mmCIF file of C-alpha atoms in Angstrom:
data_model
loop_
_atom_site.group_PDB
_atom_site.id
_atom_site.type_symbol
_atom_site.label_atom_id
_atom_site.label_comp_id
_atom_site.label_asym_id
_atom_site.label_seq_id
_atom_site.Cartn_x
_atom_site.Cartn_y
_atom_site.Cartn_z
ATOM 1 C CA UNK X 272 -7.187 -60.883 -58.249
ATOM 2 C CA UNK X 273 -9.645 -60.567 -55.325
ATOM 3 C CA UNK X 274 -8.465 -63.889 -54.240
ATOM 4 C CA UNK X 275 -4.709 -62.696 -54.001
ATOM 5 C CA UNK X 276 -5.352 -59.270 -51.974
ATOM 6 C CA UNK X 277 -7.187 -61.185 -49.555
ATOM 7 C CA UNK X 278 -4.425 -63.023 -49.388
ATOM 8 C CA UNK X 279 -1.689 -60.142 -49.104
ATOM 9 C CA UNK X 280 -3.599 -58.729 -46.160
ATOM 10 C CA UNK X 281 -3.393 -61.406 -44.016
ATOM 11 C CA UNK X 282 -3.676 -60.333 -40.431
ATOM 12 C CA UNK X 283 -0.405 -60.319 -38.181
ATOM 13 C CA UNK X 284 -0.708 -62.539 -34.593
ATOM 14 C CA UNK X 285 2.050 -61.114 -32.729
ATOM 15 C CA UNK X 286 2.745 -57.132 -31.928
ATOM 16 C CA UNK X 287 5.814 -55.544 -33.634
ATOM 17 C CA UNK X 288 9.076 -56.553 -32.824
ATOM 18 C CA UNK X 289 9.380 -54.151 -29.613
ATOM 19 C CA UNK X 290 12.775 -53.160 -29.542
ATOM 20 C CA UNK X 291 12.640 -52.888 -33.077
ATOM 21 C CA UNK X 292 9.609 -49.944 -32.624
ATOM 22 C CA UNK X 293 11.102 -48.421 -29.720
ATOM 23 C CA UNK X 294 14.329 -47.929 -31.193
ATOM 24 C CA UNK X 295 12.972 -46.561 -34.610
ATOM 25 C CA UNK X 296 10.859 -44.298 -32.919
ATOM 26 C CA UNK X 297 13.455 -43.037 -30.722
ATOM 27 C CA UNK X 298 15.983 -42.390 -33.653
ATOM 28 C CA UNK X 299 13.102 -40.840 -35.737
ATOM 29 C CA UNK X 300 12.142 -37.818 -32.671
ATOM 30 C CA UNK X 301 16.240 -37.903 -32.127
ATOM 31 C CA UNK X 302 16.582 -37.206 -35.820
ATOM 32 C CA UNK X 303 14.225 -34.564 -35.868
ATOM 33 C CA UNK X 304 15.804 -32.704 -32.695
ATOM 34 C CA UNK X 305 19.124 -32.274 -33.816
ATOM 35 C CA UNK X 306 17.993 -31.208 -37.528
ATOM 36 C CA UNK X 307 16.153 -28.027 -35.534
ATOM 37 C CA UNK X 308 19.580 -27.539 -33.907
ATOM 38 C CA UNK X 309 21.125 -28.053 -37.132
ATOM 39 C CA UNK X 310 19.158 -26.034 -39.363
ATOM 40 C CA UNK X 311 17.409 -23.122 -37.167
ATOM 41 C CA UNK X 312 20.490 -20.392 -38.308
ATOM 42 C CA UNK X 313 18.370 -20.345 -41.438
ATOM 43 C CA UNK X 314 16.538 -17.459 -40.130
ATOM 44 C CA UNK X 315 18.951 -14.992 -40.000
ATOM 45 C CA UNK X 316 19.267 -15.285 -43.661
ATOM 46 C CA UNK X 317 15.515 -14.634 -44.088
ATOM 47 C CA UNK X 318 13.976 -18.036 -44.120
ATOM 48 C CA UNK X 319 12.431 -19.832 -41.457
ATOM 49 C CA UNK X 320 13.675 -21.588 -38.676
ATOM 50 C CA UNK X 321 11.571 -24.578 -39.213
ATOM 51 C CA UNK X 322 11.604 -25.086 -42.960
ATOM 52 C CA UNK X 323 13.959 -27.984 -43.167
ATOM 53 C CA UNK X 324 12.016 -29.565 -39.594
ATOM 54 C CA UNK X 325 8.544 -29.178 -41.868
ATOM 55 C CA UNK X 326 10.142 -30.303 -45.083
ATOM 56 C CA UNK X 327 11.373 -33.469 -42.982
ATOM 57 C CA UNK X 328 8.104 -33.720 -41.217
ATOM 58 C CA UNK X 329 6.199 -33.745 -44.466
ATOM 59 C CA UNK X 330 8.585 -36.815 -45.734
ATOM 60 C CA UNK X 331 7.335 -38.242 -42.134
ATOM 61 C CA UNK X 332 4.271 -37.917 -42.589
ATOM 62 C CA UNK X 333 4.700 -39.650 -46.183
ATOM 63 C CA UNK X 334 6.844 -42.025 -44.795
ATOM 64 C CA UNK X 335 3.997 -43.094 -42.336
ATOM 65 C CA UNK X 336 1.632 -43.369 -44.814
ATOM 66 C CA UNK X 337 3.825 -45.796 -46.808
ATOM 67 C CA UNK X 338 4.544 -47.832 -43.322
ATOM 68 C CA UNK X 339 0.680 -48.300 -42.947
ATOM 69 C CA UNK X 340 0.551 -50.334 -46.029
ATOM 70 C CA UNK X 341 3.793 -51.795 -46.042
ATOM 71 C CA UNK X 342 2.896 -53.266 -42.726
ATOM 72 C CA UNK X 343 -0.695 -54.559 -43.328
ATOM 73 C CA UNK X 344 0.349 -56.426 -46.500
ATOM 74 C CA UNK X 345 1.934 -59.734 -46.226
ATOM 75 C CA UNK X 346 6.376 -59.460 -46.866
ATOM 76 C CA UNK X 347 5.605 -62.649 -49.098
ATOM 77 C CA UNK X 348 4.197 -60.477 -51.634
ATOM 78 C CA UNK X 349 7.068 -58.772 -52.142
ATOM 79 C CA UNK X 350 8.746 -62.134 -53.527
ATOM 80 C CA UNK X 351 6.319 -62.196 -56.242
ATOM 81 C CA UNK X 352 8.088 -61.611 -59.822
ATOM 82 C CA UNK X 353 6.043 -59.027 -61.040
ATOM 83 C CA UNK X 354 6.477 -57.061 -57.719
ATOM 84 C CA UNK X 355 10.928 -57.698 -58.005
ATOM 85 C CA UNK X 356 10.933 -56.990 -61.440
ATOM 86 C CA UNK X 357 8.758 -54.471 -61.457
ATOM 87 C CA UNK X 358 10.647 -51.975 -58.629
ATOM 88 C CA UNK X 359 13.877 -53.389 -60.163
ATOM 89 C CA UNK X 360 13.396 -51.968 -63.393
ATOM 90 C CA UNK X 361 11.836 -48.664 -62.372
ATOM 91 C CA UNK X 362 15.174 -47.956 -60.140
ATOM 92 C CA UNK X 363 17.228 -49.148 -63.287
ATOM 93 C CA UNK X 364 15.826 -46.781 -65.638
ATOM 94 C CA UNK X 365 15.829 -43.633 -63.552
ATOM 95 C CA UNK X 366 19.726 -44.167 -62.826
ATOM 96 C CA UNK X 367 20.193 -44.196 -66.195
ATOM 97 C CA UNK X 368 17.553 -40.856 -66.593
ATOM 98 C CA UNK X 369 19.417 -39.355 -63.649
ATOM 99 C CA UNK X 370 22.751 -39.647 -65.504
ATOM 100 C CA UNK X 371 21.455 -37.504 -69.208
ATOM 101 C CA UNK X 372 22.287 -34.255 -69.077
ATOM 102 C CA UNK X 373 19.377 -31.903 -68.928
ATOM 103 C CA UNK X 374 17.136 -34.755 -67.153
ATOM 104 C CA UNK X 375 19.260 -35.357 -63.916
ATOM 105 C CA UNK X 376 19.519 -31.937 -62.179
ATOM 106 C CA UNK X 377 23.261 -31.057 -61.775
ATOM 107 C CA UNK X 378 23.926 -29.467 -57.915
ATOM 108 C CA UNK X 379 27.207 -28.956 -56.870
ATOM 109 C CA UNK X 380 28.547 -30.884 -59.194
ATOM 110 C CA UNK X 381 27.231 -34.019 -58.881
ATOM 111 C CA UNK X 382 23.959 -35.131 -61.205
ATOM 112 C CA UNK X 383 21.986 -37.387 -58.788
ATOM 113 C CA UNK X 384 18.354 -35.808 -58.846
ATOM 114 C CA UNK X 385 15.686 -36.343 -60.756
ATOM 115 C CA UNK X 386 12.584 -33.740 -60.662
ATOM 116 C CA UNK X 387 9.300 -34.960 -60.613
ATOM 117 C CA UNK X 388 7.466 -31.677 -60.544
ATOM 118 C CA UNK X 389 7.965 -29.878 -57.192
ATOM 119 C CA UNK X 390 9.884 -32.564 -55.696
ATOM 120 C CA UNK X 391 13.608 -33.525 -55.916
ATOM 121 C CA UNK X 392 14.406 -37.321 -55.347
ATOM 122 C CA UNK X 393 17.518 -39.367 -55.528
ATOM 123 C CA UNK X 394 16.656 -42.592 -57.672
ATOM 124 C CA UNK X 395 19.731 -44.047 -55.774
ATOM 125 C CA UNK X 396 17.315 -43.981 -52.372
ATOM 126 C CA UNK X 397 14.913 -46.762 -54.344
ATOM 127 C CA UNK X 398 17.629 -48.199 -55.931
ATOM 128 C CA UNK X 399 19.653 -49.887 -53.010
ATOM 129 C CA UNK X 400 16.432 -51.484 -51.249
ATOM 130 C CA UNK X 401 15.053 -52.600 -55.024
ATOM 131 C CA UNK X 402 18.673 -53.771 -54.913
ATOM 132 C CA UNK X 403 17.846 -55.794 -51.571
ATOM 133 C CA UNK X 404 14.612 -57.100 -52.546
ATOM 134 C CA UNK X 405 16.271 -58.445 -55.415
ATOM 135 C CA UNK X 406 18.871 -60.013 -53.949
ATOM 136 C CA UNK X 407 16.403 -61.927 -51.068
ATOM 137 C CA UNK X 408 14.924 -63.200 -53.389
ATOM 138 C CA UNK X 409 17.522 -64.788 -56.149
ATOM 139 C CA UNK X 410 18.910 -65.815 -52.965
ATOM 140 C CA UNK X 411 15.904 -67.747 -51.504
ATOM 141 C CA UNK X 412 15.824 -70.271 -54.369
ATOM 142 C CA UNK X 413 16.243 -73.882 -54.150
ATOM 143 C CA UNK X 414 18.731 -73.507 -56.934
ATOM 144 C CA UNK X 415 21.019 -70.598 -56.092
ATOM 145 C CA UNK X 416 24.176 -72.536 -56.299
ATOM 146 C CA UNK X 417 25.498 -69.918 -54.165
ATOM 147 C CA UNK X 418 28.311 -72.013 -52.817
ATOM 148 C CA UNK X 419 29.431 -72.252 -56.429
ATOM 149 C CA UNK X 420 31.444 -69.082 -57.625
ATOM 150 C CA UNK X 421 31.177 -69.076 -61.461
ATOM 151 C CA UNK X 422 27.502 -70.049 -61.775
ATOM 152 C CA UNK X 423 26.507 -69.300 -58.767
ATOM 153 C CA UNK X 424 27.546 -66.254 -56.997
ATOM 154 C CA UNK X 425 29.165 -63.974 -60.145
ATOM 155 C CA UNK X 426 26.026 -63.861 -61.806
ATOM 156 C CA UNK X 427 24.023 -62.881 -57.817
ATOM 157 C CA UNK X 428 26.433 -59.384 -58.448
ATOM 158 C CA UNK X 429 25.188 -58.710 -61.871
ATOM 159 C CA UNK X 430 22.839 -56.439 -60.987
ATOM 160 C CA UNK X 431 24.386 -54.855 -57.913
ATOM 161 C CA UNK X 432 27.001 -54.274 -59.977
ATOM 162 C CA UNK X 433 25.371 -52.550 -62.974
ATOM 163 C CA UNK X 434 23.705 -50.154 -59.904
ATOM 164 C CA UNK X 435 27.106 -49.390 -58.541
ATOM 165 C CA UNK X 436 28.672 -48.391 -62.538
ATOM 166 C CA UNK X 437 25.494 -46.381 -62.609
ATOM 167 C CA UNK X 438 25.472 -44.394 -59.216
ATOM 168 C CA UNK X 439 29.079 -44.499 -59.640
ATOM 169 C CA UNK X 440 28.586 -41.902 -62.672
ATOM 170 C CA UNK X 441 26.790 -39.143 -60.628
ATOM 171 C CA UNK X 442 29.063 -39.649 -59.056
ATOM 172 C CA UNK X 443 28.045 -40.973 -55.701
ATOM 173 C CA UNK X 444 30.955 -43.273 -54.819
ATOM 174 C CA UNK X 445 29.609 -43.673 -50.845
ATOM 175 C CA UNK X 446 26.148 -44.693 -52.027
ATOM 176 C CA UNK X 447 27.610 -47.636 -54.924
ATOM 177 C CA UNK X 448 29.884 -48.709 -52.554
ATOM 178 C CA UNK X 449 27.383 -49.484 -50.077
ATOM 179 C CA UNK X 450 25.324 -51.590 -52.747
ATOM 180 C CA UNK X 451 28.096 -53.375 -53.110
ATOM 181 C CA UNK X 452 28.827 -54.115 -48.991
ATOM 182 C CA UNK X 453 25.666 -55.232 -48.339
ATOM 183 C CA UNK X 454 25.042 -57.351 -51.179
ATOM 184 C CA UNK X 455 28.538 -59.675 -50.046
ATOM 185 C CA UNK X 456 26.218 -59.229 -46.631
ATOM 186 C CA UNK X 457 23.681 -61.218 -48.269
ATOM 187 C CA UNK X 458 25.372 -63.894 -50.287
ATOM 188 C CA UNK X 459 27.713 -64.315 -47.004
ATOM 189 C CA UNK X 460 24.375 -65.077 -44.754
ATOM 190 C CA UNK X 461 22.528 -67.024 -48.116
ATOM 191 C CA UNK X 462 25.869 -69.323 -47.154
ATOM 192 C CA UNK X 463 28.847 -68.473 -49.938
ATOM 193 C CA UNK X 464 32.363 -69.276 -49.459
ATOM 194 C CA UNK X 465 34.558 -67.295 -47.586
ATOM 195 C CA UNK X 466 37.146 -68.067 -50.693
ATOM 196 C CA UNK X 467 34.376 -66.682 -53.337
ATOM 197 C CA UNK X 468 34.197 -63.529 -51.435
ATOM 198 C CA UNK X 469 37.523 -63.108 -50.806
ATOM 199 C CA UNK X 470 38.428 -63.259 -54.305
ATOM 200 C CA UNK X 471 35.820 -60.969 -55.404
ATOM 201 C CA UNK X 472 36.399 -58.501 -52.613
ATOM 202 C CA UNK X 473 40.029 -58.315 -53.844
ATOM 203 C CA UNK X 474 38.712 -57.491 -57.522
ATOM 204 C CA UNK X 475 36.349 -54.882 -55.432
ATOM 205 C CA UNK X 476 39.567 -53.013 -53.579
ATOM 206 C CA UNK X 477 41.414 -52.836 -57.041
ATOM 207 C CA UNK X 478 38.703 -51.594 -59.016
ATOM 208 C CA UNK X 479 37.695 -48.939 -56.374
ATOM 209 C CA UNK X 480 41.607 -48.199 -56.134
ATOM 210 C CA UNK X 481 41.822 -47.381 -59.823
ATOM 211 C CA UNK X 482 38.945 -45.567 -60.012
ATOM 212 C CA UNK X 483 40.028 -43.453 -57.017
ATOM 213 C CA UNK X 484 43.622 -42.772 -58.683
ATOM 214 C CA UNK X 485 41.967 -42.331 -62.205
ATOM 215 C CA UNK X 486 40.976 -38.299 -61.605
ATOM 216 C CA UNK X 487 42.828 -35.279 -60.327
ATOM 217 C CA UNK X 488 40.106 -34.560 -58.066
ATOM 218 C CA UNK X 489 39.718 -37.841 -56.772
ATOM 219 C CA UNK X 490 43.189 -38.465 -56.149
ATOM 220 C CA UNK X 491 43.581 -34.509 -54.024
ATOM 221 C CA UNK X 492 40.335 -36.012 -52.558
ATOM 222 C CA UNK X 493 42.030 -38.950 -51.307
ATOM 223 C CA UNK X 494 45.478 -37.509 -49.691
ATOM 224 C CA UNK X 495 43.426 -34.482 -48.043
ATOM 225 C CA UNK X 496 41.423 -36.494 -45.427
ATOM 226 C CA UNK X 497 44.867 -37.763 -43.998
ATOM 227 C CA UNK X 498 46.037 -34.118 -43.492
ATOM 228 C CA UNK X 499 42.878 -31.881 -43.839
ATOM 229 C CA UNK X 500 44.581 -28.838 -42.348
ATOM 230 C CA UNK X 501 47.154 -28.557 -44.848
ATOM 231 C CA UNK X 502 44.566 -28.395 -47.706
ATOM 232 C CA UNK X 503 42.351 -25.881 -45.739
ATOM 233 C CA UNK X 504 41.777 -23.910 -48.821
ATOM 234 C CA UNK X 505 40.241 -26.345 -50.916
ATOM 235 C CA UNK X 506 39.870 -30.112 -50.493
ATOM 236 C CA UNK X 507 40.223 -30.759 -46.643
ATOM 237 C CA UNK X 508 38.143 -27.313 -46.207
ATOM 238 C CA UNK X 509 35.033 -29.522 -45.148
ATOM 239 C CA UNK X 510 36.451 -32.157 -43.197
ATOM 240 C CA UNK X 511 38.539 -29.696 -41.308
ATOM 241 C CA UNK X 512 35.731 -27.626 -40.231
ATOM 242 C CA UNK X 513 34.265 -30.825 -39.199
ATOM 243 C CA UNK X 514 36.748 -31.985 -36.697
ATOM 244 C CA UNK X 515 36.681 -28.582 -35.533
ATOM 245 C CA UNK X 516 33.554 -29.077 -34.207
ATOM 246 C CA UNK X 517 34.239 -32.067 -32.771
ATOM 247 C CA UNK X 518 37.128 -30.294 -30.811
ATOM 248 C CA UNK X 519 34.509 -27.909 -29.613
ATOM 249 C CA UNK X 520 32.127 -30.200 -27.854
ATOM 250 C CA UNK X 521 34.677 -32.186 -25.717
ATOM 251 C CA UNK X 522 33.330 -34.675 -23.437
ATOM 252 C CA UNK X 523 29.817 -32.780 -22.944
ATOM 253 C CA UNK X 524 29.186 -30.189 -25.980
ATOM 254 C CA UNK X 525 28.434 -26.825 -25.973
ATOM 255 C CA UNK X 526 24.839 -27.557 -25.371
ATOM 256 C CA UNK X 527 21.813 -28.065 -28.318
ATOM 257 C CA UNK X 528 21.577 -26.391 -30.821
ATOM 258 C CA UNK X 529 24.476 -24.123 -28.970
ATOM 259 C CA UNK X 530 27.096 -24.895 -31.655
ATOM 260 C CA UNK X 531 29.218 -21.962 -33.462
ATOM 261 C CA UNK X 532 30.693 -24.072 -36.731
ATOM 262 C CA UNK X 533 26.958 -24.572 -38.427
ATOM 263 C CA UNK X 534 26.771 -20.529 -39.160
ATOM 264 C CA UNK X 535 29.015 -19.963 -41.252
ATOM 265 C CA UNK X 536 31.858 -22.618 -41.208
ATOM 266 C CA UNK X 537 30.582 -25.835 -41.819
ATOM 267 C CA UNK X 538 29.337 -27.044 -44.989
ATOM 268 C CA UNK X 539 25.910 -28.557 -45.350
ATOM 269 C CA UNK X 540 25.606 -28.849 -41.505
ATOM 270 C CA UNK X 541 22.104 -30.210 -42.335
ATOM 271 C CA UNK X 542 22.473 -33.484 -44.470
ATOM 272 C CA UNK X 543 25.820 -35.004 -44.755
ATOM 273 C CA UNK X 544 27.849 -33.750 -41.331
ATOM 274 C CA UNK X 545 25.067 -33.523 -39.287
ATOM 275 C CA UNK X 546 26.990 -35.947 -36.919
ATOM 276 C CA UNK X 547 29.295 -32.653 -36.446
ATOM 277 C CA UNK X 548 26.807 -30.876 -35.079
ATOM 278 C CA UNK X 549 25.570 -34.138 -32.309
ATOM 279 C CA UNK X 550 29.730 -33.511 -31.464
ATOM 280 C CA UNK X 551 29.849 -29.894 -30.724
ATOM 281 C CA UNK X 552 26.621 -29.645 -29.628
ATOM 282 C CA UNK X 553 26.527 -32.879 -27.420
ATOM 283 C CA UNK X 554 30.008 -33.599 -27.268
ATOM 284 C CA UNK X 555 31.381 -37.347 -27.227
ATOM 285 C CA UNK X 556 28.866 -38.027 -24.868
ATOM 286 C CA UNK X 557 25.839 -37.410 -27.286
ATOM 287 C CA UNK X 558 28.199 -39.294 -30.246
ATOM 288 C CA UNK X 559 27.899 -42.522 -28.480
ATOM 289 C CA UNK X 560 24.466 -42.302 -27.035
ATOM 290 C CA UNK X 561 23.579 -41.889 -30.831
ATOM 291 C CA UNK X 562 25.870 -44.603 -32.268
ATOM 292 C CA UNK X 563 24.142 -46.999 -29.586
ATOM 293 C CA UNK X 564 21.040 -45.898 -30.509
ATOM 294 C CA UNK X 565 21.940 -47.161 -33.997
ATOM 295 C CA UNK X 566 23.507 -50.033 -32.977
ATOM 296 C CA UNK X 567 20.465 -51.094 -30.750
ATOM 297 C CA UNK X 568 18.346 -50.744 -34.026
ATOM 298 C CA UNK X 569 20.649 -52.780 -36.291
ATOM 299 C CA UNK X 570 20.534 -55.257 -32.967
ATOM 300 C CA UNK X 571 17.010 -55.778 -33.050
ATOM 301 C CA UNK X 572 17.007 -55.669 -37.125
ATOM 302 C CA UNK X 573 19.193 -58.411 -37.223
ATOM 303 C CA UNK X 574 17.167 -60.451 -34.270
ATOM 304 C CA UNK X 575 14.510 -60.248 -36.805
ATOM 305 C CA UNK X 576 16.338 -61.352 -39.355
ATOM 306 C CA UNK X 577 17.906 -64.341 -37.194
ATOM 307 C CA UNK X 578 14.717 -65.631 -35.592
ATOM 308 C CA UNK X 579 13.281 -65.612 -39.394
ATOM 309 C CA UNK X 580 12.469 -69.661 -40.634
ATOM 310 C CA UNK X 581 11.680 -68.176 -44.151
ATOM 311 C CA UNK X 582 15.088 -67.795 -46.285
ATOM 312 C CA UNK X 583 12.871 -64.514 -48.226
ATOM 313 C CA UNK X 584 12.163 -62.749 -45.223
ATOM 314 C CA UNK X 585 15.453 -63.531 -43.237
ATOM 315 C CA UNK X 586 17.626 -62.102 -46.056
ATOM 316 C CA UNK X 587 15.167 -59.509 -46.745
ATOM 317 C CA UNK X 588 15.024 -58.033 -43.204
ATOM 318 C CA UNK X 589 18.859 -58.434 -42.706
ATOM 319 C CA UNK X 590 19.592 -56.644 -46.412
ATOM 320 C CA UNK X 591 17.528 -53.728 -44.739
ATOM 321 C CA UNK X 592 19.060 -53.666 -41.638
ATOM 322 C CA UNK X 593 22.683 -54.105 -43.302
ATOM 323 C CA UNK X 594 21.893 -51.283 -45.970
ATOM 324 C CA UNK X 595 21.137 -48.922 -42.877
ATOM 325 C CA UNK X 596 24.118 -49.887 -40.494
ATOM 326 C CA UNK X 597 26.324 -49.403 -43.644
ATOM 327 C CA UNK X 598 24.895 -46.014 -44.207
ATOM 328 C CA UNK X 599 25.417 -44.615 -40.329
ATOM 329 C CA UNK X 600 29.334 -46.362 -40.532
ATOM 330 C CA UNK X 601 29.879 -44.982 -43.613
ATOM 331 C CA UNK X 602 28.615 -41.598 -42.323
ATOM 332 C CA UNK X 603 30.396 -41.273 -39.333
ATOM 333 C CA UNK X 604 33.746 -42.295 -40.873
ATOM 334 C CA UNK X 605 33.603 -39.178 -43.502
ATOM 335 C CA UNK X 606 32.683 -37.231 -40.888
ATOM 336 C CA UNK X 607 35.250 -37.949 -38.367
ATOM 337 C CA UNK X 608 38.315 -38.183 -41.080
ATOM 338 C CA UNK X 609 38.409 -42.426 -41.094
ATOM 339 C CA UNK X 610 37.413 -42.195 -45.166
ATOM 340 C CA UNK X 611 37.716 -39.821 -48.005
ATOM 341 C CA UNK X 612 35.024 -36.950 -47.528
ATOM 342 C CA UNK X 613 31.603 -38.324 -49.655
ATOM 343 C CA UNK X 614 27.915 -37.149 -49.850
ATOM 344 C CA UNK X 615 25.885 -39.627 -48.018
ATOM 345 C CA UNK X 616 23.467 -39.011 -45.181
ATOM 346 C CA UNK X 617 22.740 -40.089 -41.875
ATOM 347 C CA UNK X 618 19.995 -42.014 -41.238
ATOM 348 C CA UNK X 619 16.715 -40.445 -39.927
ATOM 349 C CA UNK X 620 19.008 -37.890 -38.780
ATOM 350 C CA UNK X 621 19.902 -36.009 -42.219
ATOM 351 C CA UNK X 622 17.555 -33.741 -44.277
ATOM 352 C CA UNK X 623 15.611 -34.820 -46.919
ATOM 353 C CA UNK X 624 11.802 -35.897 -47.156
ATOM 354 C CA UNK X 625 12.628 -38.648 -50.330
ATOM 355 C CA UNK X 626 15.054 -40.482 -48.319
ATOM 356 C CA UNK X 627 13.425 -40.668 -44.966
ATOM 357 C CA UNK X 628 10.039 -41.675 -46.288
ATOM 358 C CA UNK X 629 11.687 -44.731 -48.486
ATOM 359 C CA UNK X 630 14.271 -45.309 -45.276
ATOM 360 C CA UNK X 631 10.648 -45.751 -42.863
ATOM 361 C CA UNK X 632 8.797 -47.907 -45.769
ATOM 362 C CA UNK X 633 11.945 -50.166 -45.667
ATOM 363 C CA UNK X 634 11.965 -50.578 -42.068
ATOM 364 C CA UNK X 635 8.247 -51.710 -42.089
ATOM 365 C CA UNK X 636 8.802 -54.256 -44.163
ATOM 366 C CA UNK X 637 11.486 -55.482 -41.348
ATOM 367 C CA UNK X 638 8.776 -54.868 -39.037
ATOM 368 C CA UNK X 639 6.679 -56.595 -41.433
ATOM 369 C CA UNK X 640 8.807 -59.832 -41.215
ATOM 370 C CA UNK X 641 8.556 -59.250 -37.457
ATOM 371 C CA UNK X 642 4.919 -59.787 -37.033
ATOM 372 C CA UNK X 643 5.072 -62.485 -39.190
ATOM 373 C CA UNK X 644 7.463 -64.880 -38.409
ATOM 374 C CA UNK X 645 4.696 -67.062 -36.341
ATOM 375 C CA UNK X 646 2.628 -68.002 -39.582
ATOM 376 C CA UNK X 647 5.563 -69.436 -41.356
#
């Protein structure tokens, strides 16, 4: 035991990846700005101006005490089968706690939180990078047969896809969905056949197509984002205010934190649209500067990744960096009216302490792979 610690804490001999840091950094104080600007109309309700800044400060601060030890430990560690079975099973059970009435706690009609006492946490967050881990390292074996689609790369979405049929319950469409994307990522860059993925992407578009069709809800869901203004009153209520404030910031915004549509107009102007509130309050200007800010970071992420000579921590850092560029695309499409209107956040930029302290603990172990890559 004493022999393998010693092992695990290995010292690095190169710096962090440096675009890697600056970028993450830079998103992270970004993040935190434009929550303020988001969030401070809390006040004239009673509350306090800062209380979703501190409550995302305090998953910083949580977050940073996860990076310390994600980064001193050696990635290899990770690949151990204890470790992957371990986190695997833990995400596993709680999406299936999450889904029994009376454990998962029901908001707004989705049943995607578990409690554990004060605290409110989406098992999904831990699920999609126990997801990753998993899939570096079934992928980093000698025998994957991964160019081989029936006993080879079927079985490498058996447990992606028991996470998606499990999130997809909640339901949480965005979130399973973006399992699924980023694990054809992975077996793409592990070296499967364009063919394989093909077929199995079709069998992906049907499923998702019949499941969309299979509600009433889903289906009004699904025709309002083409025309939000004509379902104003109900289904493209959200996504309407949305583009409205858009409209408002032109080419420059209204200035920070200047924005009208968070008062009283736009839903959850927080978490899940925050990106409305970078367009009216920063206009298309501030839009891009943020979108290249995240696609500098998945840049450097997938450097990493590249520059990796171990399989492990080259799929490892690019199912990271994947997981998070899928997230900000999938974001910024709701938000804008490219996709159906679905609850996932942005990034470093949305509230919640759960999710940004697992989001910073998966980018050390990129950062991780980084400062690594010379003793390989």
């Amino acid at each position: 035991m004493k022999l393998a610690l010693r092992n695990i804490a290995t010292d690095a001999k190169r710096p962090v990846d440096k675009g890697l840091l600056i970028t993450f950094v830079t998103l992270l104080l970004t993040g935190l700005v434009v929550l303020y600007a988001a969030s401070y109309y809390n006040a004239q309700d009673g509350g306090s101006s800062l209380a979703d800044v501190y409550s995302q400060l305090l998953g910083i601060a949580v977050g940073a005490a996860g990076m310390a030890v994600m980064i001193r430990i050696d990635y290899r560690w990770l690949a151990k089968p204890q470790v992957c079975a371990a986190l695997l099973l833990a995400s596993l059970v709680m999406l299936v706690l999450v889904a029994i009435p009376g454990i998962g706690r029901m908001l707004n009609g989705s049943r995607r939180w578990l409690r554990l006492g004060p605290v409110s946490f989406q098992p999904s967050e831990m699920a999609k990078y126990a997801m990753i881990l998993y899939m570096a390292r079934a992928l980093s074996r000698k025998n994957s047969k991964i160019e081989r689609l029936i006993v080879g790369l079927a079985p490498m979405f058996v447990v992606p896809g028991t996470m998606f049929f499990l999130i997809l319950l909640q339901p949480n469409l965005s979130t399973a969905g973006s399992i699924l994307i980023v694990a054809a990522v992975m077996v793409m860059m592990a070296g499967a056949r364009w063919l394989h993925l093909g077929a199995i992407g079709a069998a992906g578009v049907a499923l998702g197509t019949f499941y969309a069709l299979s509600e009433d809800y889903r289906r009004a869901r699904l025709f309002s984002f083409t025309h939000p203004f004509d379902f104003l009153t109900n289904e493209g209520y959200q996504l309407s205010q949305s583009l409205l404030a858009f409209g408002s910031g032109g080419l420059f915004g209204m200035g920070l934190g200047k924005g009208r549509q968070k008062y009283a107009f736009l839903p959850y102007p927080e978490s899940d649209f925050i990106f409305a509130v970078v367009g009216e309050d920063l206009g298309l200007i501030g839009c891009v500067g943020v979108l290249t800010l995240f696609l500098a970071f998945v840049f450097f992420g997938m450097r990493v990744a590249i520059r990796c000579s171990d399989r492990f921590g080259s799929l490892l850092a690019a199912g990271i960096t994947s997981m998070i560029g899928v997230q900000v695309v999938l974001n910024v499409a709701v938000v804008i009216g490219v996709m159906p209107t679905t609850g996932l956040p942005l990034p470093f930029f949305s509230a919640g302490g759960t999710s940004i302290s697992i989001v910073m603990c998966a980018v050390a172990v990129v950062m991780n792979i980084s400062m690594r890559m010379e003793q390989l």
